[in-house]
Amino acid sequence: MFESPRCQSGKRLMSIRETSIMKKPVRIAVTGAGGQIGYALLFRIAAGDFLGPDQPVRLQLLEVTPALKALQGVVMELGDCAFHTLVDVSTSDQADVAFKDADFAFLVGAKPRGPGMERSDLLLGNAEIFRVQGRALNDHAARGVRVIVVGNPANTNALITSRNAPDLDARQITAMTRLDHNRAVALLAAKTNVPVADVHRVCIWGNHSTTQFPDLHHASVSGKPALQQVDVAWYQQEYIPRVAKRGAEVIAARGASSAASAANAALEHMRDWVLGTRAGDWTSMAIPSDGSYGIPKGLVYSFPVTCNGGKYEIVSGLEVNSFSRERMDATRRELEEERDAIQHLFGG
Ligand code: NAX
């Protein structure tokens, strides 16, 4: 329920809503809600940017106990926006409570990499968080819950989540490479001097890490093959590493990691999943592999996907040349190493 004074006027707002909005409210859980991505994401969801202006939402926010007080301030601000699509907001430090009957879950909260911390420490610290959250989703979320993992290492965190949620279909649990995808589109549009809307069929393969493979072999710019419009050396030597390391570029400039663009990407990932991808285009989502393109079944790997009728499907039949194969395999190997490092935490 709303906890700010302004929010307590929710009853009056509800009666206005009842005349204009007929859909049943959906429950949206957001973890790490008090963090910087959370701060950008909550207001977009509450404003109707996720499911539209006629879909009421209930926000169920999860934070660690020490962050609950600050989160209360965010709840007050949400109330002060008087969003017509926001029915109520609850907060908790218990995953079981935050995920109760959730239709959607944005798993943003994660353990950050501390000074001197090895990658393996980061993997293990997060593995424990996502083991608990996977179990809570399994036991308490709506049976059709759709989940996006944003918190890093996102692909492997999603794998842990789904292995600890045996009663859910593994395909319900995905990870975010949409920010990488959007960066890849935007950088290509800037290079070729066209609006982003003229860029199609870019994709990100593999891990949300610097081993990711931003693939332009199937992309088009203004209806013509992208690789006929840019220098191949630029693509291979500048573009690929720049997309993969764009996060570091933002940190260097802003003094903080990407937040609004990450929140936007999470929202677009979920919106496309529910409402569908643009006709004639695809997007990138990290999903459990079905064995396509030689990627081992079950590994959470980013593929080009289309979404339709609330379901995603890997784009099939793309030609993979030796340049692409090498990069797709390198990022696959990294994901296998991550999986092997936390294998013992897999439930059931
Ligand atoms: P912040 O540190 O600002 O916020 C994280 C929040 O999560 C904190 O408020 C913290 O208290 C909370 N938290 C930690 N453990 C929790 C738990 N067990 N349950 C609930 N909440 C918990 O980080 P922010 O910038 O918001 O980034 C969040 C995550 O997104 C990080 O792991 C970050 O690396 C990752 N990112 C992933 C991206 C992707 O493309 N997949 C891009 C953006 C971002 O870097």
GROMACS .gro file of C-alpha atoms and ligand atoms in nm:
model
  393
    1MET     CA    1   0.000   0.000   0.000
    2PHE     CA    2   0.106   0.360  -0.042
    3GLU     CA    3   0.284   0.495   0.257
    4SER     CA    4   0.328   0.864   0.182
    5PRO     CA    5   0.058   1.109   0.297
    6ARG     CA    6  -0.020   1.202  -0.061
    7CYS     CA    7  -0.052   0.837  -0.155
    8GLN     CA    8  -0.317   0.784   0.105
    9SER     CA    9  -0.550   0.976  -0.123
   10GLY     CA   10  -0.530   0.664  -0.342
   11LYS     CA   11  -0.899   0.583  -0.286
   12ARG     CA   12  -1.012   0.903  -0.454
   13LEU     CA   13  -0.777   0.843  -0.748
   14MET     CA   14  -0.909   0.490  -0.776
   15SER     CA   15  -1.264   0.609  -0.828
   16ILE     CA   16  -1.146   0.832  -1.115
   17ARG     CA   17  -0.952   0.541  -1.258
   18GLU     CA   18  -1.241   0.303  -1.235
   19THR     CA   19  -1.433   0.507  -1.486
   20SER     CA   20  -1.142   0.539  -1.734
   21ILE     CA   21  -0.932   0.224  -1.686
   22MET     CA   22  -1.101  -0.111  -1.699
   23LYS     CA   23  -0.804  -0.350  -1.704
   24LYS     CA   24  -0.719  -0.553  -1.394
   25PRO     CA   25  -0.402  -0.420  -1.227
   26VAL     CA   26  -0.083  -0.622  -1.279
   27ARG     CA   27   0.177  -0.677  -1.009
   28ILE     CA   28   0.531  -0.570  -1.092
   29ALA     CA   29   0.816  -0.660  -0.858
   30VAL     CA   30   1.137  -0.457  -0.877
   31THR     CA   31   1.445  -0.555  -0.678
   32GLY     CA   32   1.722  -0.308  -0.597
   33ALA     CA   33   1.445  -0.051  -0.617
   34GLY     CA   34   1.639   0.199  -0.408
   35GLY     CA   35   1.940   0.199  -0.643
   36GLN     CA   36   2.011   0.428  -0.934
   37ILE     CA   37   1.854   0.212  -1.205
   38GLY     CA   38   1.556   0.161  -0.977
   39TYR     CA   39   1.519   0.537  -0.945
   40ALA     CA   40   1.494   0.574  -1.322
   41LEU     CA   41   1.283   0.263  -1.378
   42LEU     CA   42   1.005   0.298  -1.121
   43PHE     CA   43   0.876   0.629  -1.252
   44ARG     CA   44   0.866   0.503  -1.613
   45ILE     CA   45   0.671   0.192  -1.513
   46ALA     CA   46   0.437   0.391  -1.291
   47ALA     CA   47   0.376   0.645  -1.569
   48GLY     CA   48   0.250   0.372  -1.804
   49ASP     CA   49   0.557   0.354  -2.028
   50PHE     CA   50   0.578  -0.023  -1.985
   51LEU     CA   51   0.229  -0.153  -2.055
   52GLY     CA   52   0.046   0.158  -2.165
   53PRO     CA   53  -0.179   0.425  -2.015
   54ASP     CA   54  -0.477   0.191  -1.972
   55GLN     CA   55  -0.297  -0.072  -1.766
   56PRO     CA   56  -0.298  -0.011  -1.389
   57VAL     CA   57   0.007  -0.138  -1.202
   58ARG     CA   58   0.093  -0.233  -0.847
   59LEU     CA   59   0.460  -0.196  -0.760
   60GLN     CA   60   0.617  -0.443  -0.515
   61LEU     CA   61   0.964  -0.321  -0.426
   62LEU     CA   62   1.246  -0.525  -0.273
   63GLU     CA   63   1.552  -0.378  -0.105
   64VAL     CA   64   1.806  -0.478   0.155
   65THR     CA   65   1.701  -0.372   0.506
   66PRO     CA   66   1.937  -0.070   0.541
   67ALA     CA   67   1.805   0.077   0.214
   68LEU     CA   68   1.436   0.062   0.310
   69LYS     CA   69   1.435   0.407   0.471
   70ALA     CA   70   1.569   0.578   0.159
   71LEU     CA   71   1.331   0.371  -0.052
   72GLN     CA   72   1.047   0.520   0.150
   73GLY     CA   73   1.144   0.859   0.010
   74VAL     CA   74   1.113   0.718  -0.343
   75VAL     CA   75   0.769   0.583  -0.254
   76MET     CA   76   0.673   0.932  -0.139
   77GLU     CA   77   0.789   1.076  -0.469
   78LEU     CA   78   0.594   0.815  -0.664
   79GLY     CA   79   0.286   0.922  -0.474
   80ASP     CA   80   0.360   1.287  -0.540
   81CYS     CA   81   0.353   1.218  -0.914
   82ALA     CA   82  -0.016   1.122  -0.887
   83PHE     CA   83   0.025   0.876  -1.175
   84HIS     CA   84  -0.314   0.756  -1.292
   85THR     CA   85  -0.181   0.410  -1.375
   86LEU     CA   86  -0.023   0.350  -1.034
   87VAL     CA   87  -0.261   0.171  -0.799
   88ASP     CA   88  -0.027   0.116  -0.506
   89VAL     CA   89   0.331   0.057  -0.392
   90SER     CA   90   0.461  -0.180  -0.128
   91THR     CA   91   0.815  -0.227   0.000
   92SER     CA   92   0.985  -0.520   0.169
   93ASP     CA   93   1.322  -0.671   0.249
   94GLN     CA   94   1.178  -1.021   0.198
   95ALA     CA   95   1.179  -1.173  -0.152
   96ASP     CA   96   0.881  -1.394  -0.060
   97VAL     CA   97   0.674  -1.083   0.009
   98ALA     CA   98   0.792  -0.874  -0.286
   99PHE     CA   99   0.736  -1.156  -0.538
  100LYS     CA  100   0.391  -1.255  -0.409
  101ASP     CA  101   0.164  -1.304  -0.713
  102ALA     CA  102   0.402  -1.094  -0.928
  103ASP     CA  103   0.316  -1.096  -1.298
  104PHE     CA  104   0.648  -0.934  -1.388
  105ALA     CA  105   0.979  -0.915  -1.202
  106PHE     CA  106   1.267  -0.679  -1.277
  107LEU     CA  107   1.565  -0.823  -1.088
  108VAL     CA  108   1.789  -0.517  -1.073
  109GLY     CA  109   1.945  -0.545  -0.727
  110ALA     CA  110   2.282  -0.713  -0.708
  111LYS     CA  111   2.603  -0.711  -0.515
  112PRO     CA  112   2.842  -0.458  -0.668
  113ARG     CA  113   3.204  -0.539  -0.742
  114GLY     CA  114   3.404  -0.406  -0.445
  115PRO     CA  115   3.771  -0.303  -0.437
  116GLY     CA  116   4.004  -0.600  -0.483
  117MET     CA  117   3.713  -0.833  -0.551
  118GLU     CA  118   3.781  -1.109  -0.804
  119ARG     CA  119   3.527  -1.195  -1.072
  120SER     CA  120   3.474  -1.528  -0.896
  121ASP     CA  121   3.385  -1.347  -0.569
  122LEU     CA  122   3.133  -1.137  -0.758
  123LEU     CA  123   2.983  -1.448  -0.915
  124LEU     CA  124   2.951  -1.625  -0.583
  125GLY     CA  125   2.813  -1.323  -0.394
  126ASN     CA  126   2.545  -1.274  -0.655
  127ALA     CA  127   2.477  -1.641  -0.696
  128GLU     CA  128   2.355  -1.654  -0.338
  129ILE     CA  129   2.119  -1.357  -0.394
  130PHE     CA  130   1.970  -1.508  -0.710
  131ARG     CA  131   1.942  -1.855  -0.558
  132VAL     CA  132   1.717  -1.711  -0.287
  133GLN     CA  133   1.521  -1.500  -0.533
  134GLY     CA  134   1.474  -1.792  -0.772
  135ARG     CA  135   1.328  -1.996  -0.492
  136ALA     CA  136   1.097  -1.709  -0.388
  137LEU     CA  137   0.974  -1.664  -0.747
  138ASN     CA  138   0.915  -2.036  -0.770
  139ASP     CA  139   0.708  -2.042  -0.454
  140HIS     CA  140   0.523  -1.709  -0.462
  141ALA     CA  141   0.508  -1.542  -0.805
  142ALA     CA  142   0.215  -1.575  -1.047
  143ARG     CA  143   0.261  -1.891  -1.256
  144GLY     CA  144   0.299  -1.687  -1.574
  145VAL     CA  145   0.554  -1.445  -1.427
  146ARG     CA  146   0.798  -1.295  -1.676
  147VAL     CA  147   1.139  -1.211  -1.533
  148ILE     CA  148   1.425  -0.994  -1.653
  149VAL     CA  149   1.759  -1.007  -1.472
  150VAL     CA  150   1.951  -0.680  -1.495
  151GLY     CA  151   2.190  -0.722  -1.200
  152ASN     CA  152   2.533  -0.842  -1.305
  153PRO     CA  153   2.661  -1.091  -1.402
  154ALA     CA  154   2.314  -1.086  -1.559
  155ASN     CA  155   2.319  -1.397  -1.782
  156THR     CA  156   2.453  -1.625  -1.512
  157ASN     CA  157   2.231  -1.470  -1.245
  158ALA     CA  158   1.934  -1.556  -1.469
  159LEU     CA  159   2.060  -1.912  -1.502
  160ILE     CA  160   2.082  -1.946  -1.123
  161THR     CA  161   1.737  -1.794  -1.081
  162SER     CA  162   1.577  -2.040  -1.319
  163ARG     CA  163   1.762  -2.344  -1.180
  164ASN     CA  164   1.618  -2.251  -0.841
  165ALA     CA  165   1.268  -2.209  -0.981
  166PRO     CA  166   1.197  -2.562  -1.108
  167ASP     CA  167   0.820  -2.510  -1.115
  168LEU     CA  168   0.854  -2.226  -1.366
  169ASP     CA  169   0.946  -2.271  -1.731
  170ALA     CA  170   1.311  -2.164  -1.775
  171ARG     CA  171   1.194  -1.949  -2.067
  172GLN     CA  172   1.015  -1.722  -1.820
  173ILE     CA  173   1.352  -1.603  -1.687
  174THR     CA  174   1.563  -1.386  -1.915
  175ALA     CA  175   1.857  -1.146  -1.885
  176MET     CA  176   1.916  -0.802  -2.029
  177THR     CA  177   2.136  -0.735  -2.329
  178ARG     CA  178   1.895  -0.472  -2.459
  179LEU     CA  179   2.117  -0.189  -2.340
  180ASP     CA  180   2.403  -0.333  -2.548
  181HIS     CA  181   2.160  -0.372  -2.838
  182ASN     CA  182   2.041  -0.012  -2.811
  183ARG     CA  183   2.398   0.114  -2.786
  184ALA     CA  184   2.487  -0.086  -3.098
  185VAL     CA  185   2.193   0.066  -3.290
  186ALA     CA  186   2.268   0.419  -3.174
  187LEU     CA  187   2.641   0.402  -3.253
  188LEU     CA  188   2.571   0.264  -3.601
  189ALA     CA  189   2.309   0.532  -3.667
  190ALA     CA  190   2.553   0.803  -3.558
  191LYS     CA  191   2.830   0.664  -3.779
  192THR     CA  192   2.608   0.643  -4.088
  193ASN     CA  193   2.432   0.968  -4.007
  194VAL     CA  194   2.076   0.833  -4.012
  195PRO     CA  195   1.796   0.837  -3.753
  196VAL     CA  196   1.802   0.530  -3.528
  197ALA     CA  197   1.466   0.424  -3.676
  198ASP     CA  198   1.646   0.354  -4.008
  199VAL     CA  199   1.870   0.090  -3.848
  200HIS     CA  200   1.737  -0.267  -3.838
  201ARG     CA  201   1.846  -0.619  -3.747
  202VAL     CA  202   2.147  -0.540  -3.534
  203CYS     CA  203   2.205  -0.808  -3.274
  204ILE     CA  204   2.410  -0.893  -2.968
  205TRP     CA  205   2.523  -1.252  -2.919
  206GLY     CA  206   2.630  -1.403  -2.590
  207ASN     CA  207   2.715  -1.253  -2.256
  208HIS     CA  208   2.645  -0.905  -2.119
  209SER     CA  209   3.018  -0.850  -2.075
  210THR     CA  210   3.307  -0.734  -2.286
  211THR     CA  211   3.308  -1.071  -2.469
  212GLN     CA  212   2.964  -0.995  -2.620
  213PHE     CA  213   2.950  -0.998  -2.999
  214PRO     CA  214   2.766  -0.703  -3.159
  215ASP     CA  215   2.681  -0.843  -3.503
  216LEU     CA  216   2.624  -0.621  -3.806
  217HIS     CA  217   2.637  -0.897  -4.071
  218HIS     CA  218   2.256  -0.903  -4.099
  219ALA     CA  219   2.194  -0.538  -4.015
  220SER     CA  220   2.058  -0.281  -4.254
  221VAL     CA  221   2.081   0.096  -4.262
  222SER     CA  222   1.811   0.271  -4.463
  223GLY     CA  223   1.724  -0.061  -4.625
  224LYS     CA  224   2.078  -0.146  -4.744
  225PRO     CA  225   2.330  -0.383  -4.583
  226ALA     CA  226   2.508  -0.205  -4.297
  227LEU     CA  227   2.847  -0.355  -4.376
  228GLN     CA  228   2.835  -0.201  -4.724
  229GLN     CA  229   2.805   0.140  -4.565
  230VAL     CA  230   3.082   0.129  -4.308
  231ASP     CA  231   3.445   0.037  -4.329
  232VAL     CA  232   3.499  -0.325  -4.220
  233ALA     CA  233   3.813  -0.227  -4.023
  234TRP     CA  234   3.604   0.031  -3.834
  235TYR     CA  235   3.342  -0.234  -3.760
  236GLN     CA  236   3.590  -0.493  -3.638
  237GLN     CA  237   3.842  -0.276  -3.457
  238GLU     CA  238   3.645   0.023  -3.328
  239TYR     CA  239   3.275  -0.051  -3.326
  240ILE     CA  240   3.275  -0.395  -3.162
  241PRO     CA  241   3.496  -0.296  -2.865
  242ARG     CA  242   3.322   0.039  -2.831
  243VAL     CA  243   2.976  -0.117  -2.796
  244ALA     CA  244   3.113  -0.376  -2.554
  245LYS     CA  245   3.289  -0.111  -2.343
  246ARG     CA  246   3.031   0.166  -2.370
  247GLY     CA  247   2.945   0.122  -2.003
  248ALA     CA  248   3.300   0.218  -1.904
  249GLU     CA  249   3.283   0.519  -2.136
  250VAL     CA  250   2.969   0.640  -1.958
  251ILE     CA  251   3.130   0.588  -1.616
  252ALA     CA  252   3.436   0.788  -1.723
  253ALA     CA  253   3.216   1.080  -1.832
  254ARG     CA  254   2.939   1.070  -1.572
  255GLY     CA  255   3.129   0.939  -1.273
  256ALA     CA  256   2.855   0.679  -1.230
  257SER     CA  257   2.736   0.381  -1.429
  258SER     CA  258   2.452   0.390  -1.684
  259ALA     CA  259   2.120   0.425  -1.509
  260ALA     CA  260   1.849   0.592  -1.719
  261SER     CA  261   1.958   0.408  -2.035
  262ALA     CA  262   1.969   0.080  -1.841
  263ALA     CA  263   1.622   0.141  -1.700
  264ASN     CA  264   1.494   0.226  -2.047
  265ALA     CA  265   1.646  -0.092  -2.188
  266ALA     CA  266   1.490  -0.308  -1.916
  267LEU     CA  267   1.153  -0.154  -1.985
  268GLU     CA  268   1.188  -0.204  -2.363
  269HIS     CA  269   1.298  -0.565  -2.317
  270MET     CA  270   0.984  -0.641  -2.115
  271ARG     CA  271   0.753  -0.430  -2.330
  272ASP     CA  272   0.865  -0.601  -2.652
  273TRP     CA  273   0.828  -0.941  -2.489
  274VAL     CA  274   0.467  -0.863  -2.396
  275LEU     CA  275   0.357  -0.639  -2.681
  276GLY     CA  276   0.582  -0.759  -2.967
  277THR     CA  277   0.885  -0.643  -3.165
  278ARG     CA  278   0.858  -0.399  -3.457
  279ALA     CA  279   0.752  -0.559  -3.785
  280GLY     CA  280   1.055  -0.643  -3.996
  281ASP     CA  281   1.297  -0.606  -3.708
  282TRP     CA  282   1.426  -0.803  -3.415
  283THR     CA  283   1.581  -0.733  -3.078
  284SER     CA  284   1.840  -0.900  -2.853
  285MET     CA  285   1.746  -1.092  -2.540
  286ALA     CA  286   1.954  -1.324  -2.325
  287ILE     CA  287   1.740  -1.638  -2.298
  288PRO     CA  288   1.794  -2.009  -2.230
  289SER     CA  289   1.943  -2.155  -2.545
  290ASP     CA  290   1.740  -2.420  -2.726
  291GLY     CA  291   2.058  -2.542  -2.893
  292SER     CA  292   2.031  -2.295  -3.183
  293TYR     CA  293   2.354  -2.182  -3.349
  294GLY     CA  294   2.554  -2.448  -3.162
  295ILE     CA  295   2.499  -2.286  -2.822
  296PRO     CA  296   2.452  -2.554  -2.554
  297LYS     CA  297   2.093  -2.602  -2.446
  298GLY     CA  298   2.004  -2.413  -2.129
  299LEU     CA  299   2.290  -2.162  -2.132
  300VAL     CA  300   2.148  -1.809  -2.093
  301TYR     CA  301   2.289  -1.652  -2.408
  302SER     CA  302   2.186  -1.342  -2.600
  303PHE     CA  303   2.024  -1.416  -2.937
  304PRO     CA  304   1.840  -1.213  -3.196
  305VAL     CA  305   1.472  -1.268  -3.118
  306THR     CA  306   1.133  -1.163  -3.241
  307CYS     CA  307   0.840  -1.135  -3.002
  308ASN     CA  308   0.482  -1.198  -3.094
  309GLY     CA  309   0.168  -1.285  -2.896
  310GLY     CA  310   0.359  -1.255  -2.568
  311LYS     CA  311   0.626  -1.507  -2.672
  312TYR     CA  312   0.982  -1.470  -2.796
  313GLU     CA  313   1.145  -1.680  -3.065
  314ILE     CA  314   1.508  -1.702  -3.175
  315VAL     CA  315   1.560  -1.575  -3.530
  316SER     CA  316   1.660  -1.889  -3.720
  317GLY     CA  317   1.862  -1.953  -4.033
  318LEU     CA  318   2.112  -1.667  -4.009
  319GLU     CA  319   2.439  -1.735  -4.182
  320VAL     CA  320   2.735  -1.740  -3.944
  321ASN     CA  321   3.075  -1.677  -4.103
  322SER     CA  322   3.407  -1.769  -3.944
  323PHE     CA  323   3.457  -1.419  -3.798
  324SER     CA  324   3.121  -1.438  -3.622
  325ARG     CA  325   3.166  -1.802  -3.518
  326GLU     CA  326   3.490  -1.723  -3.339
  327ARG     CA  327   3.329  -1.441  -3.141
  328MET     CA  328   3.008  -1.631  -3.067
  329ASP     CA  329   3.218  -1.917  -2.931
  330ALA     CA  330   3.442  -1.691  -2.719
  331THR     CA  331   3.144  -1.539  -2.539
  332ARG     CA  332   2.987  -1.887  -2.510
  333ARG     CA  333   3.304  -2.015  -2.341
  334GLU     CA  334   3.295  -1.730  -2.089
  335LEU     CA  335   2.935  -1.815  -2.001
  336GLU     CA  336   3.024  -2.182  -1.959
  337GLU     CA  337   3.305  -2.083  -1.722
  338GLU     CA  338   3.066  -1.866  -1.520
  339ARG     CA  339   2.813  -2.150  -1.508
  340ASP     CA  340   3.077  -2.398  -1.394
  341ALA     CA  341   3.194  -2.165  -1.115
  342ILE     CA  342   2.849  -2.163  -0.951
  343GLN     CA  343   2.723  -2.506  -1.057
  344HIS     CA  344   2.703  -2.624  -0.695
  345LEU     CA  345   2.432  -2.366  -0.618
  346PHE     CA  346   2.186  -2.512  -0.862
  347GLY     CA  347   1.883  -2.645  -0.683
  348GLY     CA  348   1.667  -2.945  -0.750
  349NAX     P1  349   2.302   0.049  -0.738
  349NAX     O1  350   2.416   0.002  -0.654
  349NAX     O2  351   2.273   0.194  -0.751
  349NAX     O3  352   2.167  -0.021  -0.687
  349NAX     C1  353   2.161  -0.157  -0.657
  349NAX     C2  354   2.060  -0.171  -0.547
  349NAX     O4  355   2.039  -0.310  -0.524
  349NAX     C3  356   2.107  -0.110  -0.414
  349NAX     O5  357   2.011  -0.017  -0.369
  349NAX     C4  358   2.119  -0.231  -0.322
  349NAX     O6  359   2.085  -0.201  -0.189
  349NAX     C5  360   2.020  -0.326  -0.387
  349NAX     N1  361   2.042  -0.467  -0.351
  349NAX     C6  362   2.159  -0.532  -0.331
  349NAX     N2  363   2.136  -0.660  -0.297
  349NAX     C7  364   2.002  -0.676  -0.296
  349NAX     C8  365   1.917  -0.786  -0.268
  349NAX     N3  366   1.967  -0.905  -0.232
  349NAX     N4  367   1.784  -0.768  -0.277
  349NAX     C9  368   1.733  -0.650  -0.313
  349NAX     N5  369   1.808  -0.540  -0.339
  349NAX    C10  370   1.941  -0.554  -0.332
  349NAX     O7  371   2.325  -0.021  -0.880
  349NAX     P2  372   2.254   0.013  -1.019
  349NAX     O8  373   2.335   0.114  -1.091
  349NAX     O9  374   2.111   0.040  -0.997
  349NAX    O10  375   2.278  -0.124  -1.097
  349NAX    C11  376   2.211  -0.242  -1.058
  349NAX    C12  377   2.271  -0.362  -1.129
  349NAX    O11  378   2.254  -0.350  -1.270
  349NAX    C13  379   2.421  -0.381  -1.108
  349NAX    O12  380   2.448  -0.519  -1.085
  349NAX    C14  381   2.480  -0.339  -1.240
  349NAX    O13  382   2.607  -0.399  -1.264
  349NAX    C15  383   2.374  -0.389  -1.335
  349NAX     N6  384   2.373  -0.337  -1.470
  349NAX    C16  385   2.339  -0.421  -1.570
  349NAX    C17  386   2.328  -0.380  -1.700
  349NAX    C18  387   2.290  -0.476  -1.808
  349NAX    O14  388   2.293  -0.435  -1.925
  349NAX     N7  389   2.252  -0.601  -1.782
  349NAX    C19  390   2.359  -0.240  -1.739
  349NAX    C20  391   2.348  -0.146  -1.627
  349NAX    C21  392   2.399  -0.194  -1.494
  349NAX    O15  393   2.538  -0.174  -1.489
   0.00000   0.00000   0.00000
